[in-house]
CSV table of C-alpha atoms in Angstrom, one decimal:
chain,number,residue,atom,x,y,z
A,1,MET,CA,135.9,95.8,131.6
A,2,TYR,CA,133.5,98.8,132.1
A,3,ARG,CA,136.0,101.1,130.4
A,4,SER,CA,136.3,98.8,127.4
A,5,PHE,CA,132.5,98.7,127.1
A,6,LEU,CA,132.3,102.5,127.4
A,7,PHE,CA,134.9,102.9,124.7
A,8,LEU,CA,133.0,100.6,122.3
A,9,ILE,CA,129.8,102.5,122.8
A,10,THR,CA,131.6,105.9,122.3
A,11,ALA,CA,133.3,104.6,119.2
A,12,ALA,CA,130.1,103.3,117.7
A,13,PHE,CA,128.5,106.7,118.4
A,14,LEU,CA,131.3,108.6,116.7
A,15,LEU,CA,131.3,106.3,113.7
A,16,ASN,CA,127.6,106.8,113.3
A,17,ALA,CA,127.9,110.6,113.8
A,18,CYS,CA,130.7,110.8,111.3
A,19,SER,CA,128.7,109.2,108.5
A,20,SER,CA,129.1,111.4,105.4
A,21,GLY,CA,126.8,109.4,103.1
A,22,LYS,CA,129.7,108.0,101.1
A,23,THR,CA,128.5,104.4,101.5
A,24,ALA,CA,124.9,105.3,100.3
A,25,LEU,CA,126.5,107.2,97.4
A,26,LYS,CA,128.5,104.2,96.3
A,27,GLN,CA,125.4,102.0,96.5
A,28,GLY,CA,123.5,104.3,94.3
A,29,ARG,CA,121.1,105.4,97.1
A,30,PHE,CA,121.4,109.0,96.2
A,31,ASP,CA,118.5,110.5,98.2
A,32,LEU,CA,119.7,108.7,101.3
A,33,ALA,CA,123.3,109.9,100.6
A,34,VAL,CA,122.1,113.5,100.5
A,35,LYS,CA,120.2,113.1,103.7
A,36,LYS,CA,123.1,111.6,105.6
A,37,ALA,CA,125.6,114.2,104.2
A,38,ALA,CA,123.2,117.0,105.2
A,39,GLN,CA,122.9,115.6,108.7
A,40,ARG,CA,126.7,115.4,109.1
A,41,LEU,CA,127.1,118.9,107.9
A,42,GLY,CA,124.4,120.1,110.3
A,43,GLN,CA,126.2,118.7,113.4
A,44,ARG,CA,127.8,121.2,115.7
A,45,PRO,CA,131.5,121.0,116.3
A,46,GLY,CA,132.2,118.6,119.1
A,47,LEU,CA,134.1,115.4,119.7
A,48,SER,CA,134.9,115.0,116.0
A,49,LYS,CA,134.8,117.0,112.8
A,50,ARG,CA,135.7,114.0,110.7
A,51,GLY,CA,133.6,113.7,107.6
A,52,HIS,CA,132.8,117.4,107.0
A,53,PRO,CA,134.9,117.8,103.8
A,54,ALA,CA,133.7,114.5,102.5
A,55,ALA,CA,130.1,115.2,103.3
A,56,THR,CA,130.3,118.5,101.3
A,57,LEU,CA,131.4,116.5,98.2
A,58,VAL,CA,128.9,113.7,98.7
A,59,LEU,CA,126.1,116.2,99.1
A,60,LYS,CA,126.7,117.7,95.7
A,61,GLN,CA,127.5,114.5,93.8
A,62,ALA,CA,124.5,112.6,95.3
A,63,PHE,CA,122.1,115.6,94.8
A,64,VAL,CA,123.0,115.8,91.1
A,65,GLN,CA,122.5,112.1,90.6
A,66,ALA,CA,119.3,112.0,92.5
A,67,TYR,CA,117.9,115.0,90.6
A,68,LYS,CA,118.6,113.3,87.3
A,69,GLN,CA,116.9,110.1,88.5
A,70,HIS,CA,113.7,111.8,89.5
A,71,GLN,CA,113.6,114.0,86.4
A,72,THR,CA,114.1,110.9,84.2
A,73,ALA,CA,111.2,109.1,86.0
A,74,ILE,CA,109.0,112.2,85.6
A,75,ARG,CA,109.7,112.4,81.8
A,76,ARG,CA,109.0,108.7,81.4
A,77,LEU,CA,105.7,108.8,83.4
A,78,SER,CA,104.6,112.1,81.7
A,79,SER,CA,105.1,110.7,78.2
A,80,PRO,CA,101.9,109.9,76.3
A,81,ALA,CA,103.3,106.5,75.6
A,82,SER,CA,103.4,105.7,79.3
A,83,THR,CA,101.1,102.8,80.3
A,84,THR,CA,101.6,103.1,84.1
A,85,ASP,CA,98.4,103.1,86.0
A,86,PHE,CA,97.6,106.5,87.5
A,87,ARG,CA,100.8,107.9,86.2
A,88,TRP,CA,100.2,111.4,87.4
A,89,GLU,CA,100.0,110.1,91.0
A,90,ALA,CA,103.4,108.6,90.5
A,91,VAL,CA,104.7,111.9,89.0
A,92,TYR,CA,103.4,113.7,92.1
A,93,ARG,CA,105.4,111.3,94.3
A,94,GLU,CA,108.5,112.0,92.3
A,95,TYR,CA,108.0,115.8,92.9
A,96,GLU,CA,107.5,115.1,96.6
A,97,GLN,CA,110.8,113.3,96.7
A,98,LEU,CA,112.5,116.1,94.8
A,99,GLN,CA,111.2,118.6,97.3
A,100,THR,CA,112.5,116.5,100.2
A,101,LEU,CA,115.8,116.1,98.4
A,102,THR,CA,116.1,119.9,97.9
A,103,ASP,CA,115.1,120.7,101.4
A,104,ASN,CA,117.7,118.3,102.8
A,105,ALA,CA,120.4,119.8,100.7
A,106,ARG,CA,119.6,123.4,101.6
A,107,ARG,CA,119.5,122.5,105.3
A,108,GLY,CA,122.9,120.8,105.1
A,109,LEU,CA,124.9,123.4,103.3
A,110,PRO,CA,127.0,125.5,105.7
A,111,ALA,CA,125.8,129.1,105.9
A,112,THR,CA,129.4,130.4,106.0
A,113,CYS,CA,130.3,128.7,102.7
A,114,ASP,CA,129.2,130.9,99.8
A,115,SER,CA,130.7,128.7,97.1
A,116,CYS,CA,128.9,125.7,98.5
A,117,ALA,CA,125.5,127.1,97.6
A,118,THR,CA,126.5,128.3,94.1
A,119,TRP,CA,125.8,125.0,92.4
A,120,LEU,CA,122.5,124.4,94.3
A,121,ALA,CA,121.2,127.8,93.1
A,122,ALA,CA,120.9,126.4,89.6
A,123,TYR,CA,118.2,124.0,90.8
A,124,PRO,CA,114.6,124.9,91.7
A,125,ALA,CA,114.0,125.7,95.4
A,126,THR,CA,110.4,124.6,95.3
A,127,TYR,CA,108.1,122.4,93.3
A,128,GLN,CA,104.8,123.6,94.5
A,129,ASP,CA,103.6,124.8,91.1
A,130,ARG,CA,104.5,121.5,89.5
A,131,GLN,CA,102.8,119.6,92.3
A,132,GLN,CA,99.6,121.6,91.9
A,133,GLU,CA,99.6,121.0,88.2
A,134,THR,CA,100.1,117.3,88.8
A,135,ARG,CA,97.3,117.2,91.3
A,136,GLU,CA,95.0,118.5,88.6
A,137,LEU,CA,96.1,115.9,86.2
A,138,ALA,CA,95.8,113.1,88.8
A,139,ALA,CA,92.3,114.3,89.6
A,140,ALA,CA,91.4,114.4,85.9
A,141,ASP,CA,92.6,110.8,85.5
A,142,ARG,CA,90.4,109.6,88.4
A,143,TYR,CA,87.5,111.6,87.3
A,144,ALA,CA,87.6,110.1,83.8
A,145,LEU,CA,87.6,106.6,85.1
A,146,ALA,CA,84.8,107.4,87.5
A,147,GLU,CA,82.7,108.8,84.6
A,148,GLN,CA,83.1,105.6,82.6
A,149,ALA,CA,82.0,103.5,85.5
A,150,PHE,CA,79.2,105.9,86.5
A,151,ALA,CA,77.3,105.2,83.3
A,152,TYR,CA,76.7,101.6,84.5
A,153,ARG,CA,76.0,102.3,88.1
A,154,GLU,CA,72.4,101.2,88.1
A,155,GLU,CA,73.0,97.8,86.5
A,156,ASN,CA,76.4,96.9,88.0
A,157,ARG,CA,77.1,97.4,91.7
A,158,LEU,CA,80.9,97.0,91.2
A,159,ALA,CA,80.9,99.7,88.5
A,160,ALA,CA,79.0,102.0,91.0
A,161,LYS,CA,81.6,101.2,93.6
A,162,ASP,CA,84.5,102.0,91.2
A,163,ALA,CA,82.8,105.2,90.3
A,164,TYR,CA,82.4,106.2,93.9
A,165,LEU,CA,85.9,105.4,94.9
A,166,ASN,CA,87.5,107.2,91.9
A,167,TYR,CA,85.3,110.3,92.4
A,168,ARG,CA,86.5,110.4,96.0
A,169,LYS,CA,90.1,110.0,94.9
A,170,ALA,CA,89.7,112.9,92.5
A,171,LEU,CA,88.4,114.9,95.5
A,172,ASP,CA,91.5,113.9,97.5
A,173,TRP,CA,93.7,115.4,94.8
A,174,VAL,CA,91.7,118.5,94.2
A,175,PRO,CA,88.9,119.4,96.7
A,176,ASN,CA,85.6,120.2,95.0
A,177,TYR,CA,86.9,118.9,91.6
A,178,ARG,CA,84.2,119.5,89.0
A,179,GLN,CA,81.1,117.4,89.9
A,180,ALA,CA,83.0,114.7,91.8
A,181,ARG,CA,81.3,115.2,95.1
A,182,ALA,CA,77.7,115.3,93.8
A,183,LYS,CA,78.3,112.3,91.5
A,184,SER,CA,80.0,110.2,94.2
A,185,ASP,CA,76.9,110.8,96.4
A,186,GLU,CA,74.7,109.7,93.5
A,187,ALA,CA,76.8,106.6,92.8
A,188,PHE,CA,77.1,105.5,96.5
A,189,PRO,CA,73.6,104.0,97.0
A,190,PHE,CA,74.1,101.8,93.9
A,191,ALA,CA,77.5,100.7,95.2
A,192,ILE,CA,76.1,99.1,98.4
A,193,LEU,CA,75.8,95.4,98.7
A,194,ARG,CA,72.5,94.8,100.4
A,195,VAL,CA,72.1,91.5,102.3
A,196,VAL,CA,68.9,90.5,104.0
A,197,VAL,CA,68.9,88.1,106.9
A,198,GLU,CA,66.0,85.8,106.4
A,199,PRO,CA,63.9,84.3,109.2
A,200,LEU,CA,65.2,81.1,110.7
A,201,SER,CA,63.9,78.1,108.7
A,202,PRO,CA,61.6,75.7,110.6
A,203,THR,CA,63.3,72.8,112.3
A,204,ASN,CA,62.4,69.7,114.3
A,205,GLU,CA,65.4,70.2,116.6
A,206,ILE,CA,63.8,72.9,118.7
A,207,ASN,CA,60.2,74.0,119.1
A,208,PRO,CA,58.8,77.0,117.1
A,209,ASN,CA,58.8,79.3,120.1
A,210,ASP,CA,62.5,78.7,120.8
A,211,ASN,CA,63.2,79.0,117.1
A,212,GLN,CA,61.5,82.4,117.1
A,213,GLU,CA,63.3,83.5,120.2
A,214,LEU,CA,66.7,82.5,118.8
A,215,GLN,CA,65.9,84.5,115.6
A,216,GLN,CA,65.1,87.6,117.6
A,217,LEU,CA,68.4,87.3,119.5
A,218,ILE,CA,70.3,86.9,116.2
A,219,LEU,CA,68.7,90.0,114.7
A,220,GLN,CA,69.4,92.0,117.8
A,221,GLN,CA,73.0,91.1,117.6
A,222,ILE,CA,73.2,91.9,113.9
A,223,GLY,CA,71.4,95.2,114.4
A,224,ARG,CA,74.1,96.5,116.7
A,225,ASN,CA,76.3,96.9,113.7
A,226,ALA,CA,74.4,96.4,110.4
A,227,THR,CA,77.3,98.0,108.5
A,228,PRO,CA,80.2,95.5,108.4
A,229,SER,CA,82.0,97.7,105.9
A,230,THR,CA,81.5,100.9,103.9
A,231,PHE,CA,79.7,99.1,101.0
A,232,VAL,CA,77.7,96.5,102.9
A,233,ARG,CA,74.4,96.7,104.7
A,234,LEU,CA,72.6,93.9,106.6
A,235,TYR,CA,68.9,94.1,106.8
A,236,PRO,CA,66.4,92.3,108.9
A,237,PRO,CA,63.6,90.3,107.1
A,238,ASP,CA,61.0,93.0,107.6
A,239,GLU,CA,62.9,95.5,105.4
A,240,MET,CA,62.6,93.6,102.1
A,241,ALA,CA,62.3,95.5,98.8
A,242,GLY,CA,59.1,97.4,98.6
A,243,GLU,CA,59.1,98.9,102.1
A,244,SER,CA,58.1,102.6,101.5
A,245,THR,CA,59.2,103.6,105.0
A,246,ALA,CA,62.9,102.7,104.5
A,247,PRO,CA,65.6,105.4,104.4
A,248,ALA,CA,67.2,106.5,101.2
A,249,ASP,CA,69.7,103.6,101.1
A,250,ARG,CA,67.1,101.0,102.0
A,251,PRO,CA,65.8,98.4,99.5
A,252,GLY,CA,62.4,100.0,99.6
A,253,GLU,CA,63.6,103.1,97.7
A,254,GLY,CA,64.2,101.0,94.6
A,255,TYR,CA,67.5,99.5,95.4
A,256,PRO,CA,67.8,95.7,95.0
A,257,ILE,CA,68.6,93.0,97.6
A,258,HIS,CA,71.7,91.2,96.3
A,259,GLN,CA,72.1,88.4,98.8
A,260,ALA,CA,70.1,86.6,101.4
A,261,ILE,CA,71.4,84.9,104.5
A,262,GLN,CA,69.6,81.6,105.3
A,263,MET,CA,69.9,79.8,108.6
A,264,VAL,CA,68.5,76.6,110.2
A,265,VAL,CA,69.2,74.8,113.5
A,266,THR,CA,70.5,71.4,112.4
A,267,ASP,CA,71.1,69.7,115.7
A,268,TYR,CA,70.3,70.2,119.4
A,269,THR,CA,71.5,67.9,122.1
A,270,GLY,CA,69.9,69.1,125.3
A,271,TYR,CA,71.1,66.9,128.1
A,272,ASN,CA,73.4,64.0,127.3
A,273,GLU,CA,74.5,62.5,130.7
A,274,SER,CA,77.2,59.9,131.1
A,275,ASN,CA,78.7,58.2,134.2
A,276,SER,CA,81.9,56.4,134.6
A,277,SER,CA,84.2,55.1,137.3
A,278,SER,CA,87.7,53.8,137.6
A,279,SER,CA,89.5,52.1,140.5
A,280,THR,CA,93.2,51.9,141.5
A,281,THR,CA,95.1,50.4,144.3
A,282,VAL,CA,97.0,52.9,146.4
A,283,TYR,CA,99.8,52.3,148.9
A,284,SER,CA,101.1,54.2,151.8
A,285,ASN,CA,104.4,56.1,151.6
A,286,GLN,CA,105.8,54.4,154.6
A,287,GLU,CA,105.7,51.0,156.2
A,288,TYR,CA,103.5,50.1,159.2
A,289,LYS,CA,103.4,47.2,161.6
A,290,VAL,CA,100.9,44.7,160.3
A,291,GLY,CA,101.9,41.7,162.6
A,292,GLU,CA,104.6,39.8,164.4
A,293,LYS,CA,106.7,36.7,163.8
A,294,LYS,CA,109.0,34.6,165.8
A,295,ILE,CA,112.6,34.2,164.6
A,296,ASN,CA,113.3,31.6,167.4
A,297,ASP,CA,111.6,30.2,170.5
A,298,SER,CA,112.1,33.4,172.5
A,299,THR,CA,112.3,36.3,170.1
A,300,LYS,CA,109.5,38.1,168.2
A,301,VAL,CA,109.9,40.8,165.6
A,302,ASP,CA,107.4,43.2,164.0
A,303,ILE,CA,106.2,42.6,160.5
A,304,LYS,CA,106.2,45.9,158.5
A,305,GLU,CA,104.9,46.6,155.1
A,306,LYS,CA,103.1,49.3,153.1
A,307,VAL,CA,99.4,49.3,153.6
A,308,HIS,CA,97.0,49.6,150.7
A,309,GLY,CA,93.5,50.2,149.7
A,310,THR,CA,91.2,50.7,146.7
A,311,LEU,CA,90.5,54.2,145.6
A,312,THR,CA,87.5,54.5,143.2
A,313,THR,CA,86.9,57.7,141.3
A,314,TYR,CA,83.4,58.4,139.8
A,315,ARG,CA,82.7,60.9,137.1
A,316,ARG,CA,79.4,62.4,136.0
A,317,GLU,CA,79.5,64.4,132.8
A,318,ILE,CA,76.7,66.3,131.1
A,319,ARG,CA,77.0,67.5,127.5
A,320,ALA,CA,74.8,69.8,125.4
A,321,GLY,CA,75.1,71.1,121.9
A,322,LEU,CA,73.4,73.5,119.6
A,323,ASP,CA,74.3,73.5,115.9
A,324,LEU,CA,73.3,75.9,113.2
A,325,ARG,CA,74.0,76.1,109.5
A,326,MET,CA,74.3,79.4,107.7
A,327,ARG,CA,74.6,80.2,104.0
A,328,ALA,CA,74.4,83.1,101.6
A,329,ILE,CA,72.6,82.9,98.3
A,330,GLU,CA,72.5,85.2,95.4
A,331,THR,CA,69.0,86.5,95.1
A,332,GLN,CA,68.9,86.7,91.3
A,333,THR,CA,70.2,83.2,90.6
A,334,GLY,CA,69.7,81.3,93.8
A,335,LYS,CA,73.4,80.4,93.7
A,336,VAL,CA,75.0,79.4,97.0
A,337,LEU,CA,77.9,81.8,97.6
A,338,TRP,CA,79.2,80.4,100.8
A,339,GLU,CA,78.0,78.0,103.5
A,340,GLU,CA,79.4,77.1,106.9
A,341,PRO,CA,78.3,75.6,110.3
A,342,ILE,CA,78.2,77.4,113.6
A,343,TRP,CA,78.0,75.6,116.8
A,344,GLU,CA,78.0,75.9,120.5
A,345,SER,CA,78.6,73.2,123.2
A,346,ARG,CA,78.6,73.0,126.9
A,347,THR,CA,80.2,70.4,129.2
A,348,TRP,CA,79.7,70.1,132.9
A,349,GLN,CA,81.4,67.4,135.0
A,350,THR,CA,82.0,66.5,138.6
A,351,GLU,CA,84.1,63.8,140.3
A,352,TRP,CA,83.9,62.1,143.7
A,353,GLN,CA,85.8,59.3,145.3
A,354,THR,CA,85.3,56.4,147.7
A,355,PHE,CA,87.9,54.4,149.4
A,356,SER,CA,88.0,50.9,150.9
A,357,GLY,CA,91.0,49.4,152.8
A,358,ASP,CA,93.5,50.8,155.2
A,359,ASP,CA,92.9,54.6,155.5
A,360,ARG,CA,96.7,55.1,156.0
A,361,ALA,CA,97.1,54.3,152.4
A,362,LEU,CA,95.6,57.7,151.5
A,363,ASN,CA,98.7,59.4,153.1
A,364,GLY,CA,96.5,62.2,154.4
A,365,GLN,CA,94.8,62.9,151.1
A,366,SER,CA,91.2,64.0,151.2
A,367,LEU,CA,88.6,62.3,149.0
A,368,LYS,CA,86.9,64.4,146.3
A,369,SER,CA,83.3,65.3,146.9
A,370,ALA,CA,80.7,65.6,144.2
A,371,ASN,CA,79.2,68.9,143.1
A,372,MET,CA,75.5,68.4,143.9
A,373,PHE,CA,74.2,71.3,141.8
A,374,PRO,CA,74.5,70.5,138.1
A,375,PRO,CA,73.0,73.0,135.5
A,376,SER,CA,69.5,72.4,134.3
A,377,ARG,CA,68.7,71.6,130.7
A,378,TRP,CA,67.4,75.2,130.3
A,379,GLN,CA,70.4,76.8,131.8
A,380,LEU,CA,72.6,75.0,129.3
A,381,TYR,CA,70.3,75.9,126.4
A,382,ASP,CA,70.1,79.6,127.3
A,383,SER,CA,73.8,79.8,127.5
A,384,MET,CA,74.3,78.2,124.1
A,385,ARG,CA,71.5,80.1,122.5
A,386,ASP,CA,72.9,83.5,123.6
A,387,GLU,CA,76.4,82.7,122.5
A,388,LEU,CA,75.2,81.2,119.2
A,389,ALA,CA,73.4,84.5,118.4
A,390,GLU,CA,76.7,86.4,119.0
A,391,ASP,CA,78.6,83.9,116.9
A,392,VAL,CA,76.3,84.5,113.9
A,393,ALA,CA,76.7,88.3,114.1
A,394,ARG,CA,80.5,87.9,114.5
A,395,ARG,CA,80.7,85.6,111.5
A,396,LEU,CA,78.7,87.9,109.3
A,397,GLN,CA,80.9,90.9,110.3
A,398,ALA,CA,84.0,88.9,109.3
A,399,LYS,CA,82.5,87.7,106.0
A,400,TYR,CA,81.6,91.2,104.8
A,401,LYS,CA,84.2,93.4,106.5
A,402,SER,CA,86.3,93.7,103.3
A,403,ASP,CA,83.6,93.9,100.6
């Protein structure tokens, strides 16, 4: 059994090792065929030399076909008639694949076979110059788009965002390309979505002091990460437009507030207590003597049966809840952009039992005892308030993390 298993493993290894790329060639996956053939030719002589002659043929045939494919794609993308978005970036990827293809072929050809390398010498060994030219063209494409959007940066935040992103893409292709770095820095402040978190609205659910305290906790939580994403800033209510002490990307430097977050406590249940009980008849697992009876004038026998009793379970439950509604509005129009509730609840409960009847019916089970230390109204409120503040911050982070 073990030998059979070992044979199968060895056979599978040899079949994999002997792959010459013929299957990939037949499937038209020419780049893969070159890679597999090169790997086969690069293997040292060992258990098997099967596939070496086939791999040499596959390498040449697949390389020629792959080269034609990539060059055809490059000509199509480079044509002025091409409508492909960011076509020079696609051209660059084709040159990358051509370089990988060439490197694989050169590594795979046997050093001792002079005739094998003759056909490959007719093809370029490197595409670095073409890649650099293409980088320049790709950067120019991005820069041109950025320039178009840059003109509208002050009146359209999304245009400013497009300008910033395309300037940065141009820099990715060619570091220090033209004025891309300076202009991206100039566009960036206009690309930021500025959201102010307004004070909690007055409510009849909690008193003003508690409302103020909850507001401070919420702002503290938000302040720990006031940048949910690259293009979003959350501001507390005291940093509205017009604050001259604000940093360069603050509303006070002339940048508008786009959205406002409004919140109000909509419900507070401080201490809702309920009590309930249920009773059940329980029986012993075994029979006990409960009496005697005569079966004739001189003979008595024991009467045995399962004993029983009544087990009563009492439950005391305390519930509390704190609900808040949050929404975002567009500051220019007052339009509600999104709205959702956030809530916290707490439940505390205890159970205890009493028993009446024959104790043997309990079968050794102990009765439950009540927890004599329930949480106070304020303990429940403090717990909910702290968690609610964290919930608000988490919800805002989730809402704006992809903007």
